Amino acid sequence: PRAVRILIEIAKIKASAQSLGMSMLSQKGNKLFVTFADEENAREAAVKLMQKMPSDIKIISGNNPQIIFTLKRNDGIISNIKFILQTLL
């Protein structure tokens, strides 16, 4: 069933995100907020993402560093997150 496939996709996304040092993913409008557990993981992710999509991200450093993405793809939030994770892996 579709609901089960979505739950499996979400579980895979969570596992990939955690392996990359992400502590939280959230969406507000056309923005995706990725919070990292530490500055080092955020910095590594930012370098890779700046090479791939420099005009679509904003970086916020601090105790809970974040990368904020402007979502432009019309594929839905899960597809956008998967694209970002694939870029980082």
CSV table of C-alpha atoms in Angstrom, one decimal:
chain,number,residue,atom,x,y,z
A,1,PRO,CA,0.0,0.0,0.0
A,2,ARG,CA,1.0,3.6,-0.6
A,3,ALA,CA,1.1,4.5,3.1
A,4,VAL,CA,3.6,1.7,3.8
A,5,ARG,CA,5.8,2.8,0.9
A,6,ILE,CA,5.8,6.4,2.3
A,7,LEU,CA,6.8,5.2,5.8
A,8,ILE,CA,9.6,3.1,4.3
A,9,GLU,CA,10.9,6.1,2.4
A,10,ILE,CA,10.8,8.3,5.5
A,11,ALA,CA,12.7,5.7,7.5
A,12,LYS,CA,15.4,5.6,4.8
A,13,ILE,CA,15.6,9.4,4.7
A,14,LYS,CA,15.9,9.5,8.5
A,15,ALA,CA,18.7,6.9,8.4
A,16,SER,CA,20.6,8.7,5.7
A,17,ALA,CA,20.2,12.1,7.4
A,18,GLN,CA,21.5,10.8,10.7
A,19,SER,CA,24.5,9.2,9.0
A,20,LEU,CA,25.3,12.7,7.6
A,21,GLY,CA,25.1,14.3,11.0
A,22,MET,CA,21.7,15.9,10.5
A,23,SER,CA,19.6,16.2,13.6
A,24,MET,CA,16.4,17.7,12.1
A,25,LEU,CA,14.7,18.2,8.8
A,26,SER,CA,11.7,20.6,8.6
A,27,GLN,CA,9.8,22.4,5.9
A,28,LYS,CA,8.1,25.8,5.9
A,29,GLY,CA,6.6,26.8,2.6
A,30,ASN,CA,9.2,26.4,-0.1
A,31,LYS,CA,12.0,26.3,2.4
A,32,LEU,CA,13.6,23.1,3.7
A,33,PHE,CA,15.5,23.6,7.0
A,34,VAL,CA,18.3,21.1,7.7
A,35,THR,CA,19.7,21.3,11.2
A,36,PHE,CA,23.1,19.6,12.0
A,37,ALA,CA,24.3,18.1,15.2
A,38,ASP,CA,27.7,20.0,14.9
A,39,GLU,CA,29.5,22.6,12.9
A,40,GLU,CA,31.9,20.1,11.2
A,41,ASN,CA,29.1,18.1,9.5
A,42,ALA,CA,27.3,21.3,8.5
A,43,ARG,CA,30.5,22.7,7.0
A,44,GLU,CA,31.2,19.5,5.0
A,45,ALA,CA,27.6,19.5,3.7
A,46,ALA,CA,27.7,23.2,2.8
A,47,VAL,CA,30.9,22.8,0.7
A,48,LYS,CA,29.3,19.9,-1.3
A,49,LEU,CA,26.0,21.7,-1.7
A,50,MET,CA,27.6,25.0,-2.7
A,51,GLN,CA,29.2,23.2,-5.7
A,52,LYS,CA,25.9,21.7,-6.8
A,53,MET,CA,23.4,24.4,-6.0
A,54,PRO,CA,25.1,27.6,-4.9
A,55,SER,CA,22.1,30.0,-5.3
A,56,ASP,CA,19.6,27.7,-3.6
A,57,ILE,CA,21.0,27.6,-0.1
A,58,LYS,CA,21.7,29.8,2.9
A,59,ILE,CA,24.0,28.7,5.7
A,60,ILE,CA,23.5,29.6,9.4
A,61,SER,CA,26.3,28.7,11.8
A,62,GLY,CA,26.1,28.5,15.6
A,63,ASN,CA,25.2,25.9,18.2
A,64,ASN,CA,22.6,24.4,15.9
A,65,PRO,CA,24.0,25.0,12.4
A,66,GLN,CA,21.5,25.0,9.6
A,67,ILE,CA,21.4,24.9,5.9
A,68,ILE,CA,18.2,26.4,4.4
A,69,PHE,CA,17.2,25.3,0.9
A,70,THR,CA,14.8,27.1,-1.4
A,71,LEU,CA,12.9,24.3,-3.0
A,72,LYS,CA,12.4,24.7,-6.7
A,73,ARG,CA,11.7,21.2,-7.9
A,74,ASN,CA,8.0,20.4,-8.2
A,75,ASP,CA,8.5,16.8,-7.3
A,76,GLY,CA,7.4,17.1,-3.7
A,77,ILE,CA,9.2,17.3,-0.4
A,78,ILE,CA,10.4,13.7,-0.3
A,79,SER,CA,11.9,13.9,-3.8
A,80,ASN,CA,13.7,17.1,-2.9
A,81,ILE,CA,15.1,15.7,0.3
A,82,LYS,CA,16.3,12.6,-1.5
A,83,PHE,CA,18.0,14.8,-4.1
A,84,ILE,CA,19.8,16.7,-1.3
A,85,LEU,CA,20.8,13.5,0.5
A,86,GLN,CA,22.1,11.9,-2.7
A,87,THR,CA,24.2,15.1,-3.3
A,88,LEU,CA,25.8,14.7,0.1
A,89,LEU,CA,26.4,10.9,0.0
